[in-house]
Coordinates of C-alpha atoms in Angstrom, one line a residue:
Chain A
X584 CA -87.3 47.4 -42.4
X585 CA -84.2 45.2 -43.3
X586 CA -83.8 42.7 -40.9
X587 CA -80.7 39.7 -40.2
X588 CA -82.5 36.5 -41.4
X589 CA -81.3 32.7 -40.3
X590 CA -81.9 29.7 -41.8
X591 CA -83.1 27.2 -40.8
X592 CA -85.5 27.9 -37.6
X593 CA -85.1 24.4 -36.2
X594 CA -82.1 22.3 -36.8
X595 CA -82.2 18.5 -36.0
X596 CA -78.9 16.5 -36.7
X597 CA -77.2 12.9 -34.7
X598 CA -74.4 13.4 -32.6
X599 CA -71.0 13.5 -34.8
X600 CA -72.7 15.0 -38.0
X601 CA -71.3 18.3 -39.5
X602 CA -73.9 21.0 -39.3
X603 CA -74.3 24.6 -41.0
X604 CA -76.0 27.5 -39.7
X605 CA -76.8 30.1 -42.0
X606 CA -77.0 34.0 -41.7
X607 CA -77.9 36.7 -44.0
X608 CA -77.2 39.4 -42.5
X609 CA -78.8 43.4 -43.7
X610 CA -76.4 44.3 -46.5
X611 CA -74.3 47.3 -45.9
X612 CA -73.4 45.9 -42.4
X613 CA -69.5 45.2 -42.0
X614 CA -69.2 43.3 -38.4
X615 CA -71.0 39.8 -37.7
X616 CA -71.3 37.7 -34.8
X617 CA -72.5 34.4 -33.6
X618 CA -73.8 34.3 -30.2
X619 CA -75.6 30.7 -28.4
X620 CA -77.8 30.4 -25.5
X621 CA -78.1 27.3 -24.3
X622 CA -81.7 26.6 -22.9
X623 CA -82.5 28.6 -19.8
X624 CA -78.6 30.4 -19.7
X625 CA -77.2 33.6 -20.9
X626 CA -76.6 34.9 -24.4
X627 CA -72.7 34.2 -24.6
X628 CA -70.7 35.5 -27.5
X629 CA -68.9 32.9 -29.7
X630 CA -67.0 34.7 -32.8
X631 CA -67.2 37.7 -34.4
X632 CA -65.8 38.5 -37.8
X633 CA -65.6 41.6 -39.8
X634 CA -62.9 42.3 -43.2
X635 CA -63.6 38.4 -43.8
X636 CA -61.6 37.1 -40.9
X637 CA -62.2 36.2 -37.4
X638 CA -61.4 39.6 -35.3
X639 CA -61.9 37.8 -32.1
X640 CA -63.4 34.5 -30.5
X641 CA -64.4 32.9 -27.5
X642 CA -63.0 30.0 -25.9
X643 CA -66.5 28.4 -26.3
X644 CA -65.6 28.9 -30.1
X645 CA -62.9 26.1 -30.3
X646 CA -61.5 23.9 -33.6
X647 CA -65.3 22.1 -34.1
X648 CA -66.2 25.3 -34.9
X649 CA -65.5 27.8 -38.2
X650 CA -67.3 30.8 -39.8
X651 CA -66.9 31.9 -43.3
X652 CA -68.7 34.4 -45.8
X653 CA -68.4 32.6 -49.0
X654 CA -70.1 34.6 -51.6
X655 CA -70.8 38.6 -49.9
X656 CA -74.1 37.6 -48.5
X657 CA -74.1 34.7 -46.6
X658 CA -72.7 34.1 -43.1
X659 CA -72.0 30.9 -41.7
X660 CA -71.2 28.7 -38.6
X661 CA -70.6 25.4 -39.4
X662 CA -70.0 22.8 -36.0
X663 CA -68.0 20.0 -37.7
X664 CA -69.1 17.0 -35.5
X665 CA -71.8 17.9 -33.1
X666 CA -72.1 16.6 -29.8
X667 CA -75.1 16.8 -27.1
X668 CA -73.8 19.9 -25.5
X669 CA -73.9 21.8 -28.8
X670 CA -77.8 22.0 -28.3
X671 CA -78.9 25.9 -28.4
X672 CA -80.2 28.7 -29.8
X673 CA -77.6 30.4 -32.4
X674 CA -78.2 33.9 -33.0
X675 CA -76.3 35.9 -35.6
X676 CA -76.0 39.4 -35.4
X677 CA -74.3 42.0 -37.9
X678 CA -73.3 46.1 -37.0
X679 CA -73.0 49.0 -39.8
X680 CA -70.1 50.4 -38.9
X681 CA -67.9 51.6 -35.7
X682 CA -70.2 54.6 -35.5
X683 CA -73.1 52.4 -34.8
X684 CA -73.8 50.8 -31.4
X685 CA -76.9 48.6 -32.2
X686 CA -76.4 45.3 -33.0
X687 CA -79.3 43.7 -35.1
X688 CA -80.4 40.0 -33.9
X689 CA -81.5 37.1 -36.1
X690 CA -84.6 35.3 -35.0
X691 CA -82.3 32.3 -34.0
X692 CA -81.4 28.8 -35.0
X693 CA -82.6 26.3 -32.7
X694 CA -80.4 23.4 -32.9
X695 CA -81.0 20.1 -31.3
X696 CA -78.3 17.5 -31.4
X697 CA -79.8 13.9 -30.8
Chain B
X682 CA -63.1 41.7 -18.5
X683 CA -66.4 42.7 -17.8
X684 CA -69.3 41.7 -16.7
X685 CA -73.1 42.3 -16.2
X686 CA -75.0 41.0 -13.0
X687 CA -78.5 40.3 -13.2
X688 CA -79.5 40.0 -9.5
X689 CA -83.1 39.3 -10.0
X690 CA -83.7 36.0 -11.8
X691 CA -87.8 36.3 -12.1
X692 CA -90.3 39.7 -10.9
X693 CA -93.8 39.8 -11.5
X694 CA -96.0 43.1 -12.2
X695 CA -99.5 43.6 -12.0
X696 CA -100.8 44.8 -15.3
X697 CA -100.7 49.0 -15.7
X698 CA -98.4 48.5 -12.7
X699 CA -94.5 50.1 -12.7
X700 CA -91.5 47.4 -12.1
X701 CA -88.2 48.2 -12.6
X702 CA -85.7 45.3 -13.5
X703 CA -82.3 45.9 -11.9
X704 CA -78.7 45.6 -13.7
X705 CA -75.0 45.9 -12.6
X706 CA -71.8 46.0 -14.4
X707 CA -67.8 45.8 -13.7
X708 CA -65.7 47.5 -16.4
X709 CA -62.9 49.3 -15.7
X710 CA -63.8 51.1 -19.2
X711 CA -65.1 55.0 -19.2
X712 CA -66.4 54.8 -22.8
X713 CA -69.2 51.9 -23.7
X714 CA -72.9 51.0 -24.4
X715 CA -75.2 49.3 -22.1
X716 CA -78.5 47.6 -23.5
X717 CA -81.7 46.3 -22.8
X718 CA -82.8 43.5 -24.8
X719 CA -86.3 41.9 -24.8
X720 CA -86.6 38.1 -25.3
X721 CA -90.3 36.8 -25.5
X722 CA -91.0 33.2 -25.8
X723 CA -90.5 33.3 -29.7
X724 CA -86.5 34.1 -28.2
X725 CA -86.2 36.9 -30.4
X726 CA -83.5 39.2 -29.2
X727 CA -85.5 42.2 -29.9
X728 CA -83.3 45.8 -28.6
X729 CA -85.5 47.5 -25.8
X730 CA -83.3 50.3 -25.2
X731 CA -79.6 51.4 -25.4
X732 CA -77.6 54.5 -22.9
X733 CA -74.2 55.7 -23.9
X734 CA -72.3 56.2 -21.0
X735 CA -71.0 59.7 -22.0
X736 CA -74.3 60.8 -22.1
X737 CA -75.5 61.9 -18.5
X738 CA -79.5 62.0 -19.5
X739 CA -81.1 58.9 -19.0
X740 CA -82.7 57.1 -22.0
X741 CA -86.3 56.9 -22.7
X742 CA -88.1 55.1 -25.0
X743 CA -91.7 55.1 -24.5
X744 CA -92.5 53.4 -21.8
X745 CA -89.4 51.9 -20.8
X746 CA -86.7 54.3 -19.4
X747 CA -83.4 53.9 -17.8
X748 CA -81.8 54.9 -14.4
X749 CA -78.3 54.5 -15.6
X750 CA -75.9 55.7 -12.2
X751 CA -72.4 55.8 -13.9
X752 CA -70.4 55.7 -11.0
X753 CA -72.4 52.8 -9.1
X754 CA -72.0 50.7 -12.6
X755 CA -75.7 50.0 -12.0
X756 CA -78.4 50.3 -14.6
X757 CA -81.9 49.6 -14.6
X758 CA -84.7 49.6 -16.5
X759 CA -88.2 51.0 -15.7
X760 CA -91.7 49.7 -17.5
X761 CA -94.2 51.8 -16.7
X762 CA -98.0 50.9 -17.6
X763 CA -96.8 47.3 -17.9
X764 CA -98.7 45.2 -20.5
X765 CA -99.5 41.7 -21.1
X766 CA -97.1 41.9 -24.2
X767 CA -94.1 42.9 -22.0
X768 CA -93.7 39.4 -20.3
X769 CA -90.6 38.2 -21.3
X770 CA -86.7 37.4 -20.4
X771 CA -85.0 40.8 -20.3
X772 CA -81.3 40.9 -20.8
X773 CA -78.8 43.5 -19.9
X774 CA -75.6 43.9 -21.7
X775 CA -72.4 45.6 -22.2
X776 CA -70.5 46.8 -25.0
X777 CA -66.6 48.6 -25.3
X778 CA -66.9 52.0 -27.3
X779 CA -63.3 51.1 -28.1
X780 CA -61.9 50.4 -31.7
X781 CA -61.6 47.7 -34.1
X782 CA -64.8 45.3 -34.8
X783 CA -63.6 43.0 -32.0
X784 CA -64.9 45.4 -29.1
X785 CA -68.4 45.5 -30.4
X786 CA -69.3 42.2 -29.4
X787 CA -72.0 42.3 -25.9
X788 CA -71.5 40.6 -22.9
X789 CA -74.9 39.6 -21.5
X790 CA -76.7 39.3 -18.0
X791 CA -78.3 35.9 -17.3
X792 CA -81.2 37.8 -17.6
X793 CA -84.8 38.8 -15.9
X794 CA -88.1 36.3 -16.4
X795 CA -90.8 39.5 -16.2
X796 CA -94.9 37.8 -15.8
X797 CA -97.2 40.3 -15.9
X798 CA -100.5 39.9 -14.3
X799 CA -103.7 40.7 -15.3

């Protein structure tokens, strides 16, 4: 069964480094979206993208943060300069189409800022 | 905007036992999608069950159903013959039916820690 797969599991980085969390999503999906949980809260939605451009964000989602799809495949959310508060658990998530209500989860990026 | 209330932030269930896990919702939508999601301690998002809201009958998979009261904005979720594998965080969440890839993003609960007893 295709599945959305994120890479990697566990991310360590120092305060003020640049990090990139990476998505593939299942192939002939059209809409993707980053979501965190910080430990012991809600899910809460961050950005989601779809026609290779941000269709709507969060104000969570502000300039530290940017998504791209460089080559087809790959999704990404890169945090330019981490800080403590960034620590969570990033899922990605991708839909088919409009006609499809269920979106598919990745297993999560943990990501522990230090 | 909308959102999804979670009223219960822990329940316990004996195993083989019923429990039913309790959402609300404010939207001043009359199409959308409401969800169940299943987080065990791996925090997997894994999809438990999904009601559209034009559809009257209640969803059922297995043994997890819905009770999903349209005008009250309230909908639960029901585990019968609870298992060990069942205890987990359990989510509700909201979705538009409206156009245009920015309406398909959810807005969650804070979510339901479930222990099930043996």
């Amino acid at each position: 069964e295709p599945e959305v797969t994120q890479t990697p599991s566990h991310q360590v980085t120092q305060m003020g480094q640049e990090v990139i969390l990476r998505c593939v999503p299942i192939s002939n999906h059209l809409y993707f979206y980053w979501y965190r949980q910080i430990l012991g809260q809600k899910v809460e939605f961050l950005v989601s993208f779809y026609n290779n451009e941000i269709s709507e964000k969060s104000e969570i989602f502000d300039d530290q943060f940017s998504v791209e799809r460089p080559d087809g495949s790959n999704f990404t959310l890169k945090i330019r300069s981490t800080k403590l508060e960034d620590s969570a658990m990033y899922f990605c998530a991708s839909n088919p189409n409009r006609a499809n209500t269920e979106a598919f989860f990745g297993q999560g990026t943990r990501l522990t800022v230090v | 905007a909308q959102t999804v209330t979670q009223s219960q932030p822990e329940m316990s269930v004996q195993e083989a036992e019923t429990v039913t896990l309790s959402c609300t919702y404010d939207t001043s939508e009359s199409d959308y999608y409401l969800f169940w999601y299943k987080q065990p301690p791996s925090r997997q998002m894994i999809l438990v069950i999904r009601q559209e809201a034009y559809k009257q009958q209640n969803a059922t998979e297995n043994r997890f159903s819905v009770n999903f009261q349209k005008a009250a904005k309230s909908f639960s979720l029901k585990i019968s013959d609870s298992q060990l594998g069942d205890a987990a965080m359990y989510f509700c969440a909201y979705r538009s039916a409206g156009s245009g890839g920015s309406n398909y993003k959810l807005t969650f609960g804070k979510g339901t820690l479930l222990t099930v007893n043996p």
